[in-house]
Coordinates of C-alpha atoms and ligand atoms in Angstrom, one line a residue:
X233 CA 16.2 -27.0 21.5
X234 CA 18.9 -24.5 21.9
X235 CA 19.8 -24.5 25.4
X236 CA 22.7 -22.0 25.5
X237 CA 22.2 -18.5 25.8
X238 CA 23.3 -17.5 22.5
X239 CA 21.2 -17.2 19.4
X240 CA 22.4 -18.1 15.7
X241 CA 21.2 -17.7 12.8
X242 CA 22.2 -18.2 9.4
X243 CA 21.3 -16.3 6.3
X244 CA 21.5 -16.9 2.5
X245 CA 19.9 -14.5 0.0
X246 CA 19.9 -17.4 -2.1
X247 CA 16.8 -18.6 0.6
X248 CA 14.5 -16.5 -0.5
X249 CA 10.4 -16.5 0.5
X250 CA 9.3 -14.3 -2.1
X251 CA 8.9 -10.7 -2.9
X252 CA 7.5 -8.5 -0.4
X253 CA 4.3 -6.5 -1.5
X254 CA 4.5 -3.5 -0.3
X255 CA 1.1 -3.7 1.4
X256 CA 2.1 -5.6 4.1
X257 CA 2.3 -2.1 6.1
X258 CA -1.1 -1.4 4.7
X259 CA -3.4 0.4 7.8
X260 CA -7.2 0.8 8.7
X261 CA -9.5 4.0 9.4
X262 CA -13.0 3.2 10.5
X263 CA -15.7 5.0 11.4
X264 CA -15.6 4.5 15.2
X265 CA -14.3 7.0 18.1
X266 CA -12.2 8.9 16.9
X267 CA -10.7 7.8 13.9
X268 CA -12.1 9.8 11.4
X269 CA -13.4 12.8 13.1
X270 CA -10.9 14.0 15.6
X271 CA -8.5 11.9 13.5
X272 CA -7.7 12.5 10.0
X273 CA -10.4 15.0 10.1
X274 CA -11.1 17.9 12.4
X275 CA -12.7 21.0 11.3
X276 CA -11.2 24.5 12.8
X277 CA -8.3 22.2 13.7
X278 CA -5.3 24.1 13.8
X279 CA -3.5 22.2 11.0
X280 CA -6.8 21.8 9.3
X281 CA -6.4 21.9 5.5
X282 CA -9.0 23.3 3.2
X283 CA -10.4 20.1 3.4
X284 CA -10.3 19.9 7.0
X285 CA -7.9 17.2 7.1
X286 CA -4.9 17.2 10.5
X287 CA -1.9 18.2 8.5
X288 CA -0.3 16.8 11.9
X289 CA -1.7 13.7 11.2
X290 CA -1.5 13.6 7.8
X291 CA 2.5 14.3 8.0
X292 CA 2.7 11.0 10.8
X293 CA 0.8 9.2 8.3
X294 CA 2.9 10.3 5.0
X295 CA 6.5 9.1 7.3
X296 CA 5.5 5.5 8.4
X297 CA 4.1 5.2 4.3
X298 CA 1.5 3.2 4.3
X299 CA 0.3 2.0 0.8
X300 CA -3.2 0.5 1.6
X301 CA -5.5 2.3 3.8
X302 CA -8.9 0.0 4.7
X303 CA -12.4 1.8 5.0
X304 CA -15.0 2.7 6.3
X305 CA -15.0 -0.5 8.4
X306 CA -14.7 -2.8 10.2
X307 CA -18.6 -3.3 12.1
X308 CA -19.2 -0.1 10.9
X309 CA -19.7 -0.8 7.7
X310 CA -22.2 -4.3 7.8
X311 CA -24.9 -1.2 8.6
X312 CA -23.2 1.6 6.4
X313 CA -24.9 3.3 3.1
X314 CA -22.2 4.9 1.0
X315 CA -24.3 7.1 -0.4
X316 CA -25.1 8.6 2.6
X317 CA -21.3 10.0 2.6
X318 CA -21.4 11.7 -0.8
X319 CA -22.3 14.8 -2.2
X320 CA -22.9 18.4 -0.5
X321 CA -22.4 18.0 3.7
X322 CA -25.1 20.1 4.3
X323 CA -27.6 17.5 2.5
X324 CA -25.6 14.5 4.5
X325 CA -28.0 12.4 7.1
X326 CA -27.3 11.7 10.3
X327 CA -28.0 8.5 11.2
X328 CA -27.4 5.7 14.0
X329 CA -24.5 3.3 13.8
X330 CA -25.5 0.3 15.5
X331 CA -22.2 -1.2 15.4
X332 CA -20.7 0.9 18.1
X333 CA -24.3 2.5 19.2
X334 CA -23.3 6.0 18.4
X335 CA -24.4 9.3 16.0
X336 CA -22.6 9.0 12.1
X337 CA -22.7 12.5 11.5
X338 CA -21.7 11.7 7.4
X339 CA -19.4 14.4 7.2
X340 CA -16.9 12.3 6.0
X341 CA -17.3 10.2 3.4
X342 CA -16.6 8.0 0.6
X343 CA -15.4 10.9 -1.7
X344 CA -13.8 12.9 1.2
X345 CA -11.8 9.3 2.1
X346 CA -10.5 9.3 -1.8
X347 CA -9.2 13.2 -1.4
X348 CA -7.5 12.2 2.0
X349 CA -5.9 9.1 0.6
X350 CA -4.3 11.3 -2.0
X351 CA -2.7 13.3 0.4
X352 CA -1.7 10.7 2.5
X353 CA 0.0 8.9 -0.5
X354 CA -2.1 5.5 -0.1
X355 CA -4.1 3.5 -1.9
X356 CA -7.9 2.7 -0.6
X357 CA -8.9 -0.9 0.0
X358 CA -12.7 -0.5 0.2
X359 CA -15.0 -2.2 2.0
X360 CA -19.0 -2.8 1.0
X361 CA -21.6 -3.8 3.3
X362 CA -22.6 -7.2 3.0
X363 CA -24.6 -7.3 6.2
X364 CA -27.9 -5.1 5.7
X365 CA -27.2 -4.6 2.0
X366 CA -26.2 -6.7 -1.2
X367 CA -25.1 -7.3 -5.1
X368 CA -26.6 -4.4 -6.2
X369 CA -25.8 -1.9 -3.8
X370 CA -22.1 -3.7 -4.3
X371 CA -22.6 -3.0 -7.9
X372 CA -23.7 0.7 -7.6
X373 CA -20.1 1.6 -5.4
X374 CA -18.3 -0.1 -7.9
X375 CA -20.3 2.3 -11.0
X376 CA -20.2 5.3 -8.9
X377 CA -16.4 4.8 -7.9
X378 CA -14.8 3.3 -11.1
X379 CA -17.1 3.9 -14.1
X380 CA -15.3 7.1 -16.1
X381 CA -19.3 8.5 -16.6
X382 CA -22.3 8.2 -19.0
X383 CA -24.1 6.3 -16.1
X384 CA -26.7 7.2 -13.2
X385 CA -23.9 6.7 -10.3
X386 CA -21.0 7.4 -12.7
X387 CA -22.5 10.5 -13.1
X388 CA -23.2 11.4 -9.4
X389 CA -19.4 11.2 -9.3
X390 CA -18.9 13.5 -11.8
X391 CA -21.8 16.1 -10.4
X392 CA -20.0 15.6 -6.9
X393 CA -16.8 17.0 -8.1
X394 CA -14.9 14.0 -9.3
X395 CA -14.9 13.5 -12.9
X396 CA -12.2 11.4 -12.6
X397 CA -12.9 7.7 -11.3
X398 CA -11.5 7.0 -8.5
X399 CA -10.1 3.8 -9.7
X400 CA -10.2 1.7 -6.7
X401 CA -8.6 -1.5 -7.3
X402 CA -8.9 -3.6 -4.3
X403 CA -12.2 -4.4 -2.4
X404 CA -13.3 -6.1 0.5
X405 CA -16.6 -8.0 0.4
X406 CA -18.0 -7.5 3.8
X407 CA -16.6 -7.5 7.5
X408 CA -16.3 -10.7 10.0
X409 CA -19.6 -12.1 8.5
X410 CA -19.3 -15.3 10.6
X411 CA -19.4 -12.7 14.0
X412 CA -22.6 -13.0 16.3
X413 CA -21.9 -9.3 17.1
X414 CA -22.0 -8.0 13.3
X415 CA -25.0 -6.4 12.0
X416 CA -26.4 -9.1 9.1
X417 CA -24.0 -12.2 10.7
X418 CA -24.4 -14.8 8.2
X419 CA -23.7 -18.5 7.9
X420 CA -20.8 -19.6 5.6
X421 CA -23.1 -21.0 2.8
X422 CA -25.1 -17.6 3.2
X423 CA -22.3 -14.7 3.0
X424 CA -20.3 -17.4 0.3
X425 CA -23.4 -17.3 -1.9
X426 CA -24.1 -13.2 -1.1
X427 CA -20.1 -13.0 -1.7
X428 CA -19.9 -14.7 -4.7
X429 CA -23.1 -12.9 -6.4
X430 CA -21.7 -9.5 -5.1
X431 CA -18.5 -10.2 -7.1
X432 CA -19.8 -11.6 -9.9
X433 CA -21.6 -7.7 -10.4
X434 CA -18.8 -6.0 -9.0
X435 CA -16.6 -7.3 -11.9
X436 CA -19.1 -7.3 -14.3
X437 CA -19.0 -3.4 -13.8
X438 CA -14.8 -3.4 -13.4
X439 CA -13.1 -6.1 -14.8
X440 CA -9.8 -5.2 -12.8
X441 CA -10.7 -4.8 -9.7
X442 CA -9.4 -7.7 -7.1
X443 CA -11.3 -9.1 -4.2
X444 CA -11.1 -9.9 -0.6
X445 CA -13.5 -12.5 1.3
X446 CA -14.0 -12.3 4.8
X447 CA -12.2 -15.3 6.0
X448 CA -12.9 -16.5 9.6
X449 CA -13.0 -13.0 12.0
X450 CA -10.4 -15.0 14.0
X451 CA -8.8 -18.5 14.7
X452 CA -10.8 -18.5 18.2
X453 CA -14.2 -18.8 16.1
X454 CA -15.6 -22.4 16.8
X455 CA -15.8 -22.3 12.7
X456 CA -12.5 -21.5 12.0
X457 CA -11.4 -23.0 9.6
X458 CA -14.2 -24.6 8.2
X459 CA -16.1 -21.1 7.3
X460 CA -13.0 -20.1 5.5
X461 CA -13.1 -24.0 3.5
X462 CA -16.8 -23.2 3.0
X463 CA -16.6 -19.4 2.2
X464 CA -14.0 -20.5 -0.3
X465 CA -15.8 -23.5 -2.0
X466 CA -18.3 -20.4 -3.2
X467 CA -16.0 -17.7 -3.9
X468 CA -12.8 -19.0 -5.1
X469 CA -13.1 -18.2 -8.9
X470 CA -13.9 -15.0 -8.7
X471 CA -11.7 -13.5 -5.3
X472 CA -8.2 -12.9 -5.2
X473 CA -7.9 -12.6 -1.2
X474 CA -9.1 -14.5 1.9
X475 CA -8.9 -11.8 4.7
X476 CA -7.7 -13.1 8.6
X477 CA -7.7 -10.8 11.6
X478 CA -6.4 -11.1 14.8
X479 CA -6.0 -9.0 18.2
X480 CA -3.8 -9.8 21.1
X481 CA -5.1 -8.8 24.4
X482 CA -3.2 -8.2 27.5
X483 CA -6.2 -7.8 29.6
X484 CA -5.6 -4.5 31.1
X485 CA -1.6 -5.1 31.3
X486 CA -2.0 -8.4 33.5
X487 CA -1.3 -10.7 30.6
X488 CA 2.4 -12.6 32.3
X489 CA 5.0 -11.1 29.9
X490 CA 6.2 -14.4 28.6
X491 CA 3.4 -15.6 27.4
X492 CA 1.7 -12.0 25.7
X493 CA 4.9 -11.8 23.7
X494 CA 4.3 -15.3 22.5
X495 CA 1.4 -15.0 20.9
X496 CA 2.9 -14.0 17.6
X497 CA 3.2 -17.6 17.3
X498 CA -0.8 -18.2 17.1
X499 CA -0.4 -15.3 14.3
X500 CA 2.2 -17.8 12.6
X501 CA -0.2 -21.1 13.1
X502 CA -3.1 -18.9 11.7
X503 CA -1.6 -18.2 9.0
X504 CA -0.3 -21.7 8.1
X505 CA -3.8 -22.9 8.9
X506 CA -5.6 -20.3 6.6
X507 CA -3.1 -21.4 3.4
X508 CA -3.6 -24.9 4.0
X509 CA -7.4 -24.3 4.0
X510 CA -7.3 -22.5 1.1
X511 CA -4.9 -24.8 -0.5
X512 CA -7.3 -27.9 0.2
X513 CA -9.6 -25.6 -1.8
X514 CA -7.7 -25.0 -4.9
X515 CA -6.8 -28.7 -4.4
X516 CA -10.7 -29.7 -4.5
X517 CA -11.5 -27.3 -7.3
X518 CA -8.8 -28.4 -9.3
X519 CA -7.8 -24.3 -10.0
X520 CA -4.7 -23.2 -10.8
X521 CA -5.0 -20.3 -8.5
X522 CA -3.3 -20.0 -5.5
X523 CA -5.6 -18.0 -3.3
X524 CA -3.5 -14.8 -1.3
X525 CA -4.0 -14.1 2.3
X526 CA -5.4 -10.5 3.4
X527 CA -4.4 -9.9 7.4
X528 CA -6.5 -6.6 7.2
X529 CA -7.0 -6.2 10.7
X530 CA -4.2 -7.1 13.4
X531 CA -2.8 -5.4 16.5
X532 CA -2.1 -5.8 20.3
X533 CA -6.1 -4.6 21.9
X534 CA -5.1 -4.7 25.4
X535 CA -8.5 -4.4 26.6
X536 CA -10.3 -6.2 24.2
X537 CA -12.5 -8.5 26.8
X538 CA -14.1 -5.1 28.3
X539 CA -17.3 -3.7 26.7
X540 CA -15.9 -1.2 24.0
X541 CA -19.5 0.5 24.3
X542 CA -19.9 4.3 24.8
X543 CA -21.0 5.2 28.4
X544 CA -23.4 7.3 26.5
X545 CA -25.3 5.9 23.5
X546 CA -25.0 8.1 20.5
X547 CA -22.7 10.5 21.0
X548 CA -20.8 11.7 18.1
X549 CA -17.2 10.2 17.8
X550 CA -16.9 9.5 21.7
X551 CA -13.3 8.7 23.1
X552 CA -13.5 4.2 22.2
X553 CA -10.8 1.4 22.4
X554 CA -8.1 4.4 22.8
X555 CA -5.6 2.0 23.6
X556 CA -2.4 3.5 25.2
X557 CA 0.5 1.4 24.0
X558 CA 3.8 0.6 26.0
X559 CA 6.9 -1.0 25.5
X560 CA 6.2 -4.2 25.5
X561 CA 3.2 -4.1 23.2
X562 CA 5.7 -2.7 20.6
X563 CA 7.7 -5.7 21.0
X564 CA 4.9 -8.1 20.1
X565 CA 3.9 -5.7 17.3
X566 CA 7.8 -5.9 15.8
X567 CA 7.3 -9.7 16.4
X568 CA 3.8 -9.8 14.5
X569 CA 5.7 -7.7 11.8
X570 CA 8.3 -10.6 11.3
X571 CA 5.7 -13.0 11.3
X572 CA 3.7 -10.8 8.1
X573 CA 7.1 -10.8 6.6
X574 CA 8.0 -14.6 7.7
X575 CA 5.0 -15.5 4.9
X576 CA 5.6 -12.9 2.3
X577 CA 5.0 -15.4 -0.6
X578 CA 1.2 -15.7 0.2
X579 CA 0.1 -12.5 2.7
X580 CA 0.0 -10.0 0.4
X581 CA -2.4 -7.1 2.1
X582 CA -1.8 -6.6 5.7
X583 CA -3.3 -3.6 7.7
X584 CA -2.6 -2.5 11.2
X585 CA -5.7 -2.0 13.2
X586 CA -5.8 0.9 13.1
X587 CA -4.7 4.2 11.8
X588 CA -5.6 7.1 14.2
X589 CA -6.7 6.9 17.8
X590 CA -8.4 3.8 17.9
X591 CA -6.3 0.9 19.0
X592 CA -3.8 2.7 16.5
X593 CA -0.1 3.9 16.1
X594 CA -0.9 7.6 15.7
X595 CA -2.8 9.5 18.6
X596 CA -4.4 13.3 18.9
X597 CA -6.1 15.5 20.9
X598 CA -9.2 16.7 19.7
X599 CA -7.9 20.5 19.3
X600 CA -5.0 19.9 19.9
X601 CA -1.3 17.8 20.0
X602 CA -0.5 14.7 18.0
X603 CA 2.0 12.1 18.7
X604 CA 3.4 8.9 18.0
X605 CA 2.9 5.6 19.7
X606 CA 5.4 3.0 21.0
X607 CA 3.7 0.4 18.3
X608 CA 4.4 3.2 15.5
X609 CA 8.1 2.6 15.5
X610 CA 8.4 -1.4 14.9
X611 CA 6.0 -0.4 12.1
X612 CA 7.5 2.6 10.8
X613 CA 11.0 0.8 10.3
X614 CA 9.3 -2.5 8.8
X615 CA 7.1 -0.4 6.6
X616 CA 10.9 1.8 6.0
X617 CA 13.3 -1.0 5.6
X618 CA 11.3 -4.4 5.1
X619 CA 10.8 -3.8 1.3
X620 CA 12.1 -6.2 -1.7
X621 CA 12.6 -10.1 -1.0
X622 CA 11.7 -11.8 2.4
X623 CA 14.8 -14.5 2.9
X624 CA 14.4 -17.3 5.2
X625 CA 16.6 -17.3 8.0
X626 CA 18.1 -20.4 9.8
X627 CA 17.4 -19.6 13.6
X628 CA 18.6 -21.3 16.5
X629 CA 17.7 -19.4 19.4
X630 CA 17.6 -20.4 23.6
X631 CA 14.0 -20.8 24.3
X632 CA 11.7 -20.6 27.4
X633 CA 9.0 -22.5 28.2
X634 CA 5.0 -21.6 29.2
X635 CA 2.7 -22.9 31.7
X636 CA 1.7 -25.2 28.9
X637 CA 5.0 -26.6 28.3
X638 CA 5.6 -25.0 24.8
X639 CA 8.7 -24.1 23.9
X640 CA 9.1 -20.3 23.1
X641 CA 11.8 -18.9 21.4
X642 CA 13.2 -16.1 22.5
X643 CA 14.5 -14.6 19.6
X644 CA 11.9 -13.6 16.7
X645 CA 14.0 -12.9 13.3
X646 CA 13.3 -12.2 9.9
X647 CA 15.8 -10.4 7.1
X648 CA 15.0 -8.7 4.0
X649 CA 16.8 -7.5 1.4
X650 CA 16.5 -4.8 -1.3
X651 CA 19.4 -2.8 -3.5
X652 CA 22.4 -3.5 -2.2
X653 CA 20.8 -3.8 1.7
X654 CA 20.6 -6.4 4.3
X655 CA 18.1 -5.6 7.0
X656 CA 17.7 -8.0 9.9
X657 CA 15.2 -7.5 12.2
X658 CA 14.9 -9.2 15.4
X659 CA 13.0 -8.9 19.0
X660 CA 14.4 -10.0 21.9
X661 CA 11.5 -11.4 24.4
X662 CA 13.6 -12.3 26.9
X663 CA 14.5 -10.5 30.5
X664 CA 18.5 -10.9 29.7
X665 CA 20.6 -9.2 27.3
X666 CA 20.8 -12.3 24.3
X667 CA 24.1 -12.8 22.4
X668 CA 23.4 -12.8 19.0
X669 CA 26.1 -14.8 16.3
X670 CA 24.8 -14.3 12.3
X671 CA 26.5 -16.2 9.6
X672 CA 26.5 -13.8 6.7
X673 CA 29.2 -15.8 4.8
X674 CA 27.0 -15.7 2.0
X675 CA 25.5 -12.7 2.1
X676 CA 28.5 -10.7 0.8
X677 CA 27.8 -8.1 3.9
X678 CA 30.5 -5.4 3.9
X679 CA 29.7 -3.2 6.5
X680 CA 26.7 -2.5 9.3
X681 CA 25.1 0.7 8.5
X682 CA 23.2 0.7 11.2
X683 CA 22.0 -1.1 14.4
X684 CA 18.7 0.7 15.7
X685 CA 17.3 -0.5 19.2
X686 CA 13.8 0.2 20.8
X687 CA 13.5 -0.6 24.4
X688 CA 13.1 1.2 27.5
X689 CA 13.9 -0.1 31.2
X690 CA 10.5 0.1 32.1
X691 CA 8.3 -2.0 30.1
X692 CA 5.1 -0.3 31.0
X693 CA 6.4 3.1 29.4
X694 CA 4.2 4.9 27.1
X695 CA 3.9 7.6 25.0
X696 CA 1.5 10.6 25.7
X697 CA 0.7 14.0 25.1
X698 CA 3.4 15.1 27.2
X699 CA 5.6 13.0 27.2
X700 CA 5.8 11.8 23.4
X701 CA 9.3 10.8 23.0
X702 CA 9.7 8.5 26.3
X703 CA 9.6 5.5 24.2
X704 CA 12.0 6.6 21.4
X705 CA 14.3 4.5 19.3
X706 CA 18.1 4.9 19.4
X707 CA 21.9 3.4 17.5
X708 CA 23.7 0.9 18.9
X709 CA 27.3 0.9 18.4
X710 CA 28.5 -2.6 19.4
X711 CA 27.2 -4.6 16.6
X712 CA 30.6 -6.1 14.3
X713 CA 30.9 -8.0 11.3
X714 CA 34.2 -9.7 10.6
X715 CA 35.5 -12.4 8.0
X716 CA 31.0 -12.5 7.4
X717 CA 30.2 -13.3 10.8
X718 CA 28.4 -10.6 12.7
X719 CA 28.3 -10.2 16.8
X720 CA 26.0 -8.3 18.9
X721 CA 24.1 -8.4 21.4
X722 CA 20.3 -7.3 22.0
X723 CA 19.3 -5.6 24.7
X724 CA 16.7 -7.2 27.0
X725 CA 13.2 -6.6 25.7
X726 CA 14.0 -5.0 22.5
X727 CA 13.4 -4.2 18.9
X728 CA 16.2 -4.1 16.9
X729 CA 17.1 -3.4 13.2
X730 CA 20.2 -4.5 11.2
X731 CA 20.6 -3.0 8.3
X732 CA 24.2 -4.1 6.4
X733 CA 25.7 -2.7 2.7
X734 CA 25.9 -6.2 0.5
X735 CA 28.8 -6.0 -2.0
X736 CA 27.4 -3.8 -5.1
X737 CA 26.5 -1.1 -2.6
Ligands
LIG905 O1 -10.9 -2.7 14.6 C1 -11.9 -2.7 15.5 C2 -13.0 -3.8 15.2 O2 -12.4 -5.1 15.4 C3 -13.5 -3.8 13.7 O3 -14.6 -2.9 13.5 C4 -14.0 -5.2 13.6 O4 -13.9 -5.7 12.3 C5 -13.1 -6.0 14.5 O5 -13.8 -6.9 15.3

């Protein structure tokens, strides 16, 4: 226990965690509110493209580069047909989502999704319905999507417009199975068994495709982690991925500060949990695999114990979980960020939930303006700078303590480090300014490039329509390095990014 009021930390890049994939800053569009329509796609919008995709949105989504994008759910898709979402829009259904009891119009679908990902510059990590559906409507995706042609689904494609495949490599087989509130909720031994058949077909049709199982939908599940242990036992030879989610709430803004920016640390003791699950697995299996983690839903939902129900049943894309970040949510999304990057060696996919309007980093008006969160920055300059190898870092920070007696720390840190550049990142959660001391003896760091800060004196501030650049980041010119030691200081309540040239640079 550091009781002094300055924080140390060492770092060697000899220390290193592993190499980072790069989709850790992966992201999630769903069909729910406004997401997708009113989101990434609003026909007659003035940005519109001939698709009818924002440009406005598109350009937000193109600068924080994000190389996964999840879809079409989330709940959603446990009641989803695929097919329902191809071919011409005028022959498209209209049917009732009973996830979030509203009107799916289908004009957006599995092909238009593809077209958008394109011009976003991401990769799709599609999800199937294993709730009202099974292997064989998992196999017919998989034809349809991957299959060059010569097939009945494979074919469709082609007829549709697409006679390329779309080569979708990563999957994920079903959504929070083990959830009362998902349509088809299953026990462990019955999504493991639908999970495993489901691959099994999925791969028989594309060998190279990888695989995600639905893990527990969180650690506050009275079956976590003994669904994952179970889910595993029945899936392990033929997935790649275990998937975790988790949402922080702040109940309205009430949450006490100190505690709402600890609770990256249940993120870290998730994560530990879910490898040591897994690894008791692989152990009991005798495989040589070691299973990798997919965090495909996380976030701060500040209102996630309140009914996220339409007033209205079965409007079309109705304003839902519109969450309107401040300050200090971005503080526990930069420390959720260093806890992604804190286990790079075995998280490999990680998406923020999610992309557009709904609890996301990016918000729009239908019709209109389209602006950037608070949480979009910490995730814009981890999905910027955090590339390459994850290093361990030796932290000894001053702590405080919770009405439970743990001790908190009240620095977070994490470094990375890729060609020639040292990036540090680091959030102080404390209501002082914290004195920060870095051993980089052994880094060979020759200069500071550049110290970037997010904070803002009031915590509660927000970004809106009108005023989208309260919460804004900004340089910090106090931060030295001399003989390898470096000294700053972090502002109270802030995000802040190191990034130092390494000798080489
Ligand atoms: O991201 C919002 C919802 O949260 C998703 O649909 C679901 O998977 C989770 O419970």
């Amino acid at each position: 226990m550091n009781t002094s009021t300055t924080a140390k930390v060492t770092i060697d890049p000899d220390y290193r965690i592993g190499t980072i994939d790069p989709r850790l800053y992966g992201s999630f569009v769903e069909h729910l509110g406004r997401c997708v329509y009113g989101g990434v796609y609003e026909p007659g919008h003035a940005t519109a493209d001939a698709n009818c995709f924002r440009r406005d949105v598109l350009e937000l989504v193109r600068e924080l580069n994000i190389p996964i994008t999840r879809y079409p759910g989330g709940n959603f898709v446990s009641g989803y047909n695929w097919e329902d979402g191809i071919g011409p829009k005028t022959q498209r259904p209209a049917r009732l989502d009973l996830a979030w009891r509203t009107t799916e119009t289908n004009q957006f679908g599995l092909d238009d999704f593809i077209t958008w990902c394109k011009a976003a510059n991401t990769a799709p990590l599609m999800a199937i319905n294993l709730g009202t559906r099974g292997p064989e409507q998992a196999r017919d995706i998989v034809e349809y999507c991957n299959h060059p042609g010569g097939s009945l689904w494979s074919d469709r494609r082609v007829a549709n417009g697409y006679r390329q495949p779309h080569q979708i490599k990563t999957w994920c087989l079903g959504n929070e199975m083990d959830g009362p509130w998902q349509i088809g909720a299953k026990t462990a031994d019955e999504y493991g068994r639908a999970a495993c058949e489901a691959a099994k077909l999925m791969k028989w049709v594309d060998p190279t495709i990888e695989l995600v199982a639905c893990g527990s939908s969180s650690s506050g599940m009275a079956t976590f982690p003994q669904w994952d242990a179970t889910v595993l036992t029945h899936t392990y030879p033929h997935v790649e991925y275990i998937s975790l989610h988790t949402y922080y709430n702040n109940s309205n803004n009430q949450k006490p500060l100190p505690a709402f920016l600890a609770q990256s640390l249940d993120m870290d003791a998730q994560i530990g949990a879910v490898i040591a699950t897994a690894d008791f697995v692989q152990a009991k299996l005798r495989s040589p695999k070691s299973m990798m983690l997919s965090f495909d839903e996380w976030n701060v939902w500040k209102n996630l114990a309140e009914p996220n129900k339409p007033v209205e049943p079965w409007a079309i894309a109705p304003s839902q979980v519109q969450d309107v970040y401040t300050m200090e949510d971005a503080l526990l999304v930069g420390a959720m960020l260093i806890t992604l990057l804190r286990h790079a060696d075995r998280v490999k996919i990680a998406c923020i939930a999610q992309l557009v309007n709904v609890i996301a980093p990016i918000m729009t008006e239908t019709g209109g303006r389209c602006w950037r969160q608070t949480i979009f920055w910490p995730l814009l300059h981890a999905s910027k700078f955090g590339r390459g190898e994850a290093l361990q870092v030796i932290v000894d920070s001053p702590t405080y303590e919770l009405p439970d007696h743990r001790p908190i720390p009240v620095l977070e840190t994490m470094a990375t480090r890729e060609d020639g550049t040292l990036t540090i990142f680091a959030v102080n959660k404390g209501a002082e300014a914290l004195p920060l001391e870095i051993d980089l003896r052994a880094a060979g760091a020759t200069r500071v490039i550049e110290h970037i800060v997010l904070d803002h004196a009031d915590l509660k501030a927000a970004n809106t329509a009108a005023q989208p650049t309260r919460v804004v980041p900004h340089n910090q010119d106090q931060t030295r390095l001399e003989g390898g030691r470096l000294q700053t200081q972090l502002n109270r309540y802030s995000w802040n990014v190191v990034r130092l040239a390494t000798i080489g640079q």
